[in-house]
mmCIF file of C-alpha atoms and ligand atoms in Angstrom:
data_model
loop_
_atom_site.group_PDB
_atom_site.id
_atom_site.type_symbol
_atom_site.label_atom_id
_atom_site.label_comp_id
_atom_site.label_asym_id
_atom_site.label_seq_id
_atom_site.Cartn_x
_atom_site.Cartn_y
_atom_site.Cartn_z
ATOM 1 C CA MET A 1 -46.205 45.979 -84.949
ATOM 2 C CA LYS A 2 -46.954 48.802 -88.159
ATOM 3 C CA ASP A 3 -50.686 48.697 -88.899
ATOM 4 C CA LEU A 4 -50.800 46.835 -91.969
ATOM 5 C CA LYS A 5 -53.619 48.236 -94.373
ATOM 6 C CA LEU A 6 -54.382 45.028 -98.062
ATOM 7 C CA ALA A 7 -53.292 46.522 -101.329
ATOM 8 C CA GLY A 8 -54.220 42.499 -103.290
ATOM 9 C CA LYS A 9 -53.781 39.244 -103.304
ATOM 10 C CA TYR A 10 -50.977 37.631 -106.029
ATOM 11 C CA ILE A 11 -52.636 34.556 -107.922
ATOM 12 C CA ILE A 12 -49.532 32.895 -108.682
ATOM 13 C CA THR A 13 -50.608 29.183 -110.880
ATOM 14 C CA SER A 14 -48.093 27.253 -113.293
ATOM 15 C CA GLU A 15 -47.408 23.315 -113.962
ATOM 16 C CA ILE A 16 -44.434 22.087 -111.071
ATOM 17 C CA VAL A 17 -43.061 18.882 -114.517
ATOM 18 C CA ALA A 18 -41.560 15.858 -113.112
ATOM 19 C CA LEU A 19 -37.854 16.659 -114.670
ATOM 20 C CA THR A 20 -36.972 13.525 -113.278
ATOM 21 C CA GLY A 21 -39.034 10.587 -110.796
ATOM 22 C CA LEU A 22 -40.418 12.473 -107.731
ATOM 23 C CA HIS A 23 -40.568 10.952 -104.247
ATOM 24 C CA ILE A 24 -42.628 13.199 -101.472
ATOM 25 C CA GLY A 25 -43.018 10.366 -99.189
ATOM 26 C CA THR A 26 -46.211 9.492 -96.097
ATOM 27 C CA SER A 27 -45.199 10.229 -92.930
ATOM 28 C CA SER A 28 -47.180 6.741 -91.356
ATOM 29 C CA ASN A 29 -44.437 3.897 -92.495
ATOM 30 C CA THR A 30 -47.790 1.639 -92.471
ATOM 31 C CA LEU A 31 -48.206 -0.888 -95.282
ATOM 32 C CA GLU A 32 -50.894 -0.662 -97.833
ATOM 33 C CA ILE A 33 -52.707 -3.883 -99.344
ATOM 34 C CA GLY A 34 -50.105 -4.548 -103.082
ATOM 35 C CA GLY A 35 -48.364 -1.385 -101.763
ATOM 36 C CA VAL A 36 -44.883 -0.430 -100.972
ATOM 37 C CA ASP A 37 -42.832 -0.534 -98.480
ATOM 38 C CA ASN A 38 -41.592 3.241 -98.890
ATOM 39 C CA SER A 39 -44.892 4.951 -100.974
ATOM 40 C CA VAL A 40 -46.045 9.038 -102.632
ATOM 41 C CA VAL A 41 -48.645 10.715 -101.047
ATOM 42 C CA LYS A 42 -51.832 10.007 -102.123
ATOM 43 C CA ASP A 43 -55.193 12.258 -102.458
ATOM 44 C CA ALA A 44 -58.533 9.968 -101.335
ATOM 45 C CA LEU A 45 -59.456 8.883 -105.225
ATOM 46 C CA GLY A 46 -55.480 7.560 -104.523
ATOM 47 C CA ARG A 47 -54.125 9.712 -106.770
ATOM 48 C CA PRO A 48 -50.121 11.297 -106.541
ATOM 49 C CA TYR A 49 -49.153 15.275 -105.016
ATOM 50 C CA ILE A 50 -47.619 17.220 -104.010
ATOM 51 C CA PRO A 51 -48.299 18.815 -100.708
ATOM 52 C CA GLY A 52 -48.555 22.254 -100.142
ATOM 53 C CA SER A 53 -46.248 21.973 -97.113
ATOM 54 C CA SER A 54 -43.357 20.324 -99.301
ATOM 55 C CA LEU A 55 -43.477 23.375 -101.981
ATOM 56 C CA LYS A 56 -43.334 25.412 -99.159
ATOM 57 C CA GLY A 57 -40.534 24.115 -96.995
ATOM 58 C CA LYS A 58 -38.395 23.935 -99.351
ATOM 59 C CA MET A 59 -38.786 26.994 -101.111
ATOM 60 C CA ARG A 60 -38.618 28.498 -97.164
ATOM 61 C CA ALA A 61 -34.691 27.143 -96.246
ATOM 62 C CA LEU A 62 -33.204 27.778 -99.819
ATOM 63 C CA LEU A 63 -34.448 31.528 -99.143
ATOM 64 C CA GLU A 64 -32.697 30.591 -96.070
ATOM 65 C CA TYR A 65 -29.976 29.993 -97.634
ATOM 66 C CA ALA A 66 -29.963 32.907 -100.291
ATOM 67 C CA GLU A 67 -30.141 35.559 -98.288
ATOM 68 C CA GLY A 68 -27.986 34.282 -95.403
ATOM 69 C CA LEU A 69 -29.748 33.548 -92.800
ATOM 70 C CA ILE A 70 -28.410 30.196 -91.556
ATOM 71 C CA THR A 71 -26.258 32.110 -89.379
ATOM 72 C CA MET A 72 -25.427 31.143 -85.454
ATOM 73 C CA VAL A 73 -28.426 32.439 -83.696
ATOM 74 C CA TYR A 74 -31.558 30.695 -85.337
ATOM 75 C CA VAL A 75 -34.527 28.992 -83.838
ATOM 76 C CA VAL A 76 -34.736 25.644 -82.474
ATOM 77 C CA HIS A 77 -38.586 23.813 -82.621
ATOM 78 C CA ASN A 78 -39.851 21.080 -80.921
ATOM 79 C CA GLU A 79 -37.518 22.019 -77.500
ATOM 80 C CA ARG A 80 -40.535 19.452 -76.002
ATOM 81 C CA ASN A 81 -39.542 16.291 -77.713
ATOM 82 C CA GLU A 82 -35.022 16.937 -77.888
ATOM 83 C CA SER A 83 -34.818 14.367 -80.014
ATOM 84 C CA SER A 84 -37.348 16.518 -82.850
ATOM 85 C CA ASN A 85 -35.276 19.487 -82.845
ATOM 86 C CA THR A 86 -35.315 21.377 -85.768
ATOM 87 C CA ARG A 87 -33.980 24.306 -86.387
ATOM 88 C CA ILE A 88 -34.582 27.664 -88.491
ATOM 89 C CA HIS A 89 -34.437 30.567 -88.704
ATOM 90 C CA MET A 90 -37.161 33.383 -87.011
ATOM 91 C CA CYS A 91 -36.700 36.571 -86.417
ATOM 92 C CA LYS A 92 -39.075 39.526 -85.945
ATOM 93 C CA LYS A 93 -36.822 42.266 -88.276
ATOM 94 C CA GLU A 94 -39.841 44.213 -89.706
ATOM 95 C CA ASP A 95 -37.969 43.180 -93.576
ATOM 96 C CA CYS A 96 -37.876 40.027 -92.758
ATOM 97 C CA ALA A 97 -38.367 38.406 -96.550
ATOM 98 C CA VAL A 98 -38.171 34.810 -95.286
ATOM 99 C CA CYS A 99 -40.105 35.992 -91.461
ATOM 100 C CA ASN A 100 -42.963 37.986 -93.915
ATOM 101 C CA ILE A 101 -43.750 35.604 -96.979
ATOM 102 C CA PHE A 102 -43.978 31.931 -94.618
ATOM 103 C CA GLY A 103 -44.742 33.075 -91.207
ATOM 104 C CA ARG A 104 -44.177 33.140 -87.305
ATOM 105 C CA ASN A 105 -45.255 30.708 -85.191
ATOM 106 C CA HIS A 106 -46.879 32.606 -81.658
ATOM 107 C CA GLY A 107 -45.166 31.710 -78.373
ATOM 108 C CA LYS A 108 -41.466 31.747 -76.619
ATOM 109 C CA HIS A 109 -38.905 29.835 -79.132
ATOM 110 C CA LYS A 110 -35.957 29.086 -77.255
ATOM 111 C CA VAL A 111 -32.615 31.193 -79.747
ATOM 112 C CA VAL A 112 -29.405 29.608 -80.357
ATOM 113 C CA ASP A 113 -27.106 31.361 -78.625
ATOM 114 C CA GLY A 114 -23.234 30.303 -77.540
ATOM 115 C CA ASN A 115 -23.113 33.852 -74.416
ATOM 116 C CA ASP A 116 -25.695 32.329 -73.507
ATOM 117 C CA PRO A 117 -23.925 29.754 -70.741
ATOM 118 C CA ARG A 118 -27.852 27.645 -71.561
ATOM 119 C CA GLY A 119 -26.340 27.810 -75.645
ATOM 120 C CA TYR A 120 -30.336 29.646 -75.706
ATOM 121 C CA ARG A 121 -32.611 31.758 -75.050
ATOM 122 C CA PRO A 122 -35.991 31.980 -74.523
ATOM 123 C CA VAL A 123 -37.340 34.358 -77.107
ATOM 124 C CA ASP A 124 -41.191 36.129 -76.913
ATOM 125 C CA PHE A 125 -42.015 36.374 -80.807
ATOM 126 C CA THR A 126 -45.747 36.905 -79.696
ATOM 127 C CA ASP A 127 -45.039 41.040 -80.918
ATOM 128 C CA ALA A 128 -43.263 39.951 -84.320
ATOM 129 C CA VAL A 129 -46.260 37.918 -85.748
ATOM 130 C CA THR A 130 -47.659 39.108 -88.904
ATOM 131 C CA PRO A 131 -49.846 37.463 -90.790
ATOM 132 C CA THR A 132 -48.303 34.354 -93.075
ATOM 133 C CA ARG A 133 -47.975 36.445 -96.886
ATOM 134 C CA LEU A 134 -47.919 33.119 -98.280
ATOM 135 C CA ILE A 135 -49.949 30.280 -98.992
ATOM 136 C CA VAL A 136 -49.031 27.394 -100.667
ATOM 137 C CA ARG A 137 -52.118 25.188 -102.871
ATOM 138 C CA ASP A 138 -51.391 21.129 -102.863
ATOM 139 C CA ALA A 139 -50.739 20.996 -106.343
ATOM 140 C CA THR A 140 -52.570 17.947 -107.870
ATOM 141 C CA LEU A 141 -51.588 15.347 -110.555
ATOM 142 C CA ILE A 142 -51.999 16.422 -114.240
ATOM 143 C CA LYS A 143 -53.922 13.131 -115.029
ATOM 144 C CA GLU A 144 -53.305 13.481 -119.054
ATOM 145 C CA SER A 145 -49.672 14.011 -117.891
ATOM 146 C CA ILE A 146 -48.833 10.192 -117.748
ATOM 147 C CA THR A 147 -49.540 8.693 -121.114
ATOM 148 C CA GLU A 148 -50.023 5.809 -122.044
ATOM 149 C CA GLN A 149 -46.908 4.806 -123.143
ATOM 150 C CA MET A 150 -45.063 5.744 -119.529
ATOM 151 C CA LYS A 151 -47.891 3.665 -118.317
ATOM 152 C CA GLU A 152 -47.163 0.934 -119.753
ATOM 153 C CA ASN A 153 -42.778 -0.127 -118.229
ATOM 154 C CA MET A 154 -45.257 1.768 -114.329
ATOM 155 C CA ASP A 155 -45.987 -0.865 -111.784
ATOM 156 C CA PHE A 156 -49.338 0.982 -110.614
ATOM 157 C CA GLU A 157 -51.116 2.607 -112.538
ATOM 158 C CA TRP A 158 -49.593 6.444 -111.442
ATOM 159 C CA THR A 159 -45.834 5.506 -110.609
ATOM 160 C CA GLU A 160 -43.260 3.095 -110.815
ATOM 161 C CA VAL A 161 -40.744 1.224 -108.401
ATOM 162 C CA LYS A 162 -37.316 2.295 -107.684
ATOM 163 C CA PHE A 163 -35.010 -0.639 -105.805
ATOM 164 C CA GLU A 164 -31.892 1.903 -104.222
ATOM 165 C CA ASN A 165 -29.075 -0.229 -103.496
ATOM 166 C CA ASN A 166 -26.778 0.248 -100.330
ATOM 167 C CA LEU A 167 -24.053 -1.979 -100.333
ATOM 168 C CA ASP A 168 -22.202 -4.376 -97.776
ATOM 169 C CA ARG A 169 -18.761 -2.103 -97.928
ATOM 170 C CA VAL A 170 -17.303 -5.763 -96.353
ATOM 171 C CA THR A 171 -19.113 -7.920 -97.786
ATOM 172 C CA SER A 172 -20.972 -5.849 -101.151
ATOM 173 C CA ALA A 173 -24.259 -7.611 -100.283
ATOM 174 C CA ALA A 174 -27.112 -5.177 -101.436
ATOM 175 C CA ASN A 175 -29.205 -4.204 -98.700
ATOM 176 C CA PRO A 176 -32.224 -3.158 -101.638
ATOM 177 C CA ARG A 177 -35.238 -0.826 -101.449
ATOM 178 C CA GLN A 178 -38.449 -0.082 -102.705
ATOM 179 C CA THR A 179 -40.022 3.649 -103.455
ATOM 180 C CA GLU A 180 -42.013 4.586 -104.776
ATOM 181 C CA ARG A 181 -42.202 7.665 -107.435
ATOM 182 C CA VAL A 182 -44.339 9.271 -109.316
ATOM 183 C CA PRO A 183 -42.227 9.020 -113.079
ATOM 184 C CA ALA A 184 -40.571 11.646 -115.045
ATOM 185 C CA GLY A 185 -42.970 13.658 -117.357
ATOM 186 C CA ALA A 186 -45.943 14.174 -115.109
ATOM 187 C CA ARG A 187 -47.237 17.206 -114.691
ATOM 188 C CA PHE A 188 -48.938 19.197 -111.448
ATOM 189 C CA LYS A 189 -51.186 22.034 -111.258
ATOM 190 C CA SER A 190 -49.918 24.998 -109.184
ATOM 191 C CA GLU A 191 -51.423 26.985 -107.013
ATOM 192 C CA MET A 192 -49.851 29.976 -104.933
ATOM 193 C CA VAL A 193 -51.486 33.604 -103.211
ATOM 194 C CA LEU A 194 -49.478 36.112 -102.381
ATOM 195 C CA THR A 195 -51.028 38.877 -99.618
ATOM 196 C CA VAL A 196 -49.266 41.667 -100.354
ATOM 197 C CA PHE A 197 -49.248 45.060 -97.824
ATOM 198 C CA GLN A 198 -49.713 48.998 -98.689
ATOM 199 C CA GLY A 199 -46.409 49.663 -99.302
ATOM 200 C CA GLU A 200 -44.723 46.774 -100.376
ATOM 201 C CA GLY A 201 -44.785 46.541 -103.535
ATOM 202 C CA THR A 202 -42.994 44.006 -105.360
ATOM 203 C CA LYS A 203 -40.138 43.241 -103.399
ATOM 204 C CA TYR A 204 -42.266 39.816 -101.760
ATOM 205 C CA ILE A 205 -43.622 38.642 -104.650
ATOM 206 C CA GLU A 206 -39.950 38.819 -107.170
ATOM 207 C CA LYS A 207 -38.349 36.877 -103.419
ATOM 208 C CA LEU A 208 -41.327 34.133 -104.225
ATOM 209 C CA LEU A 209 -39.963 33.250 -107.672
ATOM 210 C CA GLU A 210 -36.534 33.549 -106.206
ATOM 211 C CA ALA A 211 -37.552 30.692 -103.788
ATOM 212 C CA MET A 212 -39.310 28.974 -106.692
ATOM 213 C CA LEU A 213 -35.861 29.619 -109.516
ATOM 214 C CA LEU A 214 -33.759 28.315 -105.901
ATOM 215 C CA LEU A 215 -36.000 25.041 -105.792
ATOM 216 C CA GLU A 216 -35.357 24.571 -109.601
ATOM 217 C CA ASP A 217 -32.603 23.787 -108.955
ATOM 218 C CA ASP A 218 -32.326 22.179 -106.668
ATOM 219 C CA TYR A 219 -34.950 19.127 -105.195
ATOM 220 C CA LEU A 220 -38.182 18.784 -104.234
ATOM 221 C CA GLY A 221 -38.715 14.953 -101.447
ATOM 222 C CA GLY A 222 -37.212 12.411 -101.428
ATOM 223 C CA GLN A 223 -33.385 10.703 -102.792
ATOM 224 C CA GLY A 224 -32.547 14.164 -104.233
ATOM 225 C CA THR A 225 -28.769 13.450 -104.189
ATOM 226 C CA ARG A 226 -30.056 10.066 -105.738
ATOM 227 C CA GLY A 227 -31.386 12.620 -108.819
ATOM 228 C CA TYR A 228 -34.519 12.082 -107.826
ATOM 229 C CA GLY A 229 -36.669 15.601 -107.176
ATOM 230 C CA ARG A 230 -36.118 17.951 -110.340
ATOM 231 C CA ILE A 231 -38.949 20.437 -111.381
ATOM 232 C CA ALA A 232 -39.693 23.210 -113.678
ATOM 233 C CA PHE A 233 -42.621 25.161 -113.077
ATOM 234 C CA GLU A 234 -43.568 26.561 -116.731
ATOM 235 C CA LYS A 235 -46.867 28.128 -118.272
ATOM 236 C CA VAL A 236 -46.479 30.528 -115.175
ATOM 237 C CA SER A 237 -49.095 33.369 -115.314
ATOM 238 C CA ILE A 238 -49.826 35.901 -112.256
ATOM 239 C CA ALA A 239 -52.242 37.817 -112.296
ATOM 240 C CA PHE A 240 -52.812 40.493 -109.166
ATOM 241 C CA ARG A 241 -56.324 41.309 -108.183
ATOM 242 C CA SER A 242 -56.519 44.954 -105.943
ATOM 243 C CA VAL A 243 -58.973 45.366 -102.895
ATOM 244 C CA GLY A 244 -61.008 47.182 -105.972
ATOM 245 C CA TYR A 245 -61.156 43.294 -107.354
ATOM 246 C CA TYR A 246 -62.313 42.291 -104.397
ATOM 247 C CA GLU A 247 -65.105 44.447 -103.540
ATOM 248 C CA GLY A 248 -65.998 43.669 -107.327
ATOM 249 C CA ARG A 249 -65.435 47.179 -108.960
ATOM 250 C CA GLU A 250 -61.748 46.628 -110.394
ATOM 251 C CA GLU A 251 -60.491 43.374 -112.946
ATOM 252 C CA GLU A 252 -57.138 41.805 -111.939
ATOM 253 C CA GLN A 253 -54.963 42.171 -113.577
ATOM 254 C CA VAL A 254 -52.752 39.962 -115.317
ATOM 255 C CA ILE A 255 -49.337 40.568 -114.717
ATOM 256 C CA VAL A 256 -47.159 37.578 -116.435
ATOM 257 C CA GLU A 257 -49.526 34.990 -118.872
ATOM 258 C CA ASN A 258 -48.901 31.967 -118.764
ATOM 259 C CA CYS A 259 -44.774 32.558 -119.766
ATOM 260 C CA PRO A 260 -42.401 29.068 -120.826
ATOM 261 C CA SER A 261 -40.186 30.331 -117.566
ATOM 262 C CA LEU A 262 -39.523 30.979 -114.417
ATOM 263 C CA ARG A 263 -36.506 33.307 -115.321
ATOM 264 C CA GLU A 264 -39.458 34.351 -118.111
ATOM 265 C CA ALA A 265 -41.516 36.035 -115.847
ATOM 266 C CA LEU A 266 -38.853 37.710 -112.523
ATOM 267 C CA GLY A 267 -38.091 39.172 -115.470
ATOM 268 C CA LYS A 268 -41.514 41.145 -116.818
ATOM 269 C CA ILE A 269 -41.971 41.360 -113.068
ATOM 270 C CA LYS A 270 -38.263 43.733 -112.277
ATOM 271 C CA ARG A 271 -39.114 45.134 -115.116
ATOM 272 C CA GLY A 272 -42.093 46.076 -114.174
HETATM 273 ZN ZN1 ZN B 1 -36.810 36.626 -90.623
#
């Protein structure tokens, strides 16, 4: 591993707008009293939010595809429990944007390898681990974005309930299932922090914005192919805080302020 000396941090703030209903489900299947059977994640005050892990995981996956990293060689996680195997890209390349931005896991992992009679070979990633550059904060609901008018058509204070049908192909019987979702028009306050080491320039911030752009043309949460989860990043601001900022010697450098779209923000960074 080469020496890593901090250059500074990019602070990327924006508003995430739900352009269609958004369903980010809870892992538990517990039924709340008066709740629905397929509820969305909420904070301690009962307000829906977008977990940073959902944003980060989706952006990582999209960037893995975009960088052509979903190949026959990938890493298998949770190998102790075969049924919950998750295949993700992870490599030891020093300049891999995906691994450097989103992180590598410590320890030994099974790397799928068709040339190995076992179908995989164990690889120890310990010596390749560098600090994960990206932190994605949970995005909190901007309460005012859910207007009184919207609330008139909603089932709960912050969410609506939609029925999805699965049609039995023989009997035509509908098998309705409730899905709770945040209504279209809801806005969330988002913040991401990207650490940059000396000599890295703008390549990782450009890749991060590319991943965010890919997400705009994909979806967040569940039922995406049924139209849910289309989002946009608006009012994008990007500031750079150098080491001098943290030492109290320098101000943060505003690179982009309140940019209406990501594409425009990316253009500004590329032009320098
Ligand atoms: Zn990699």
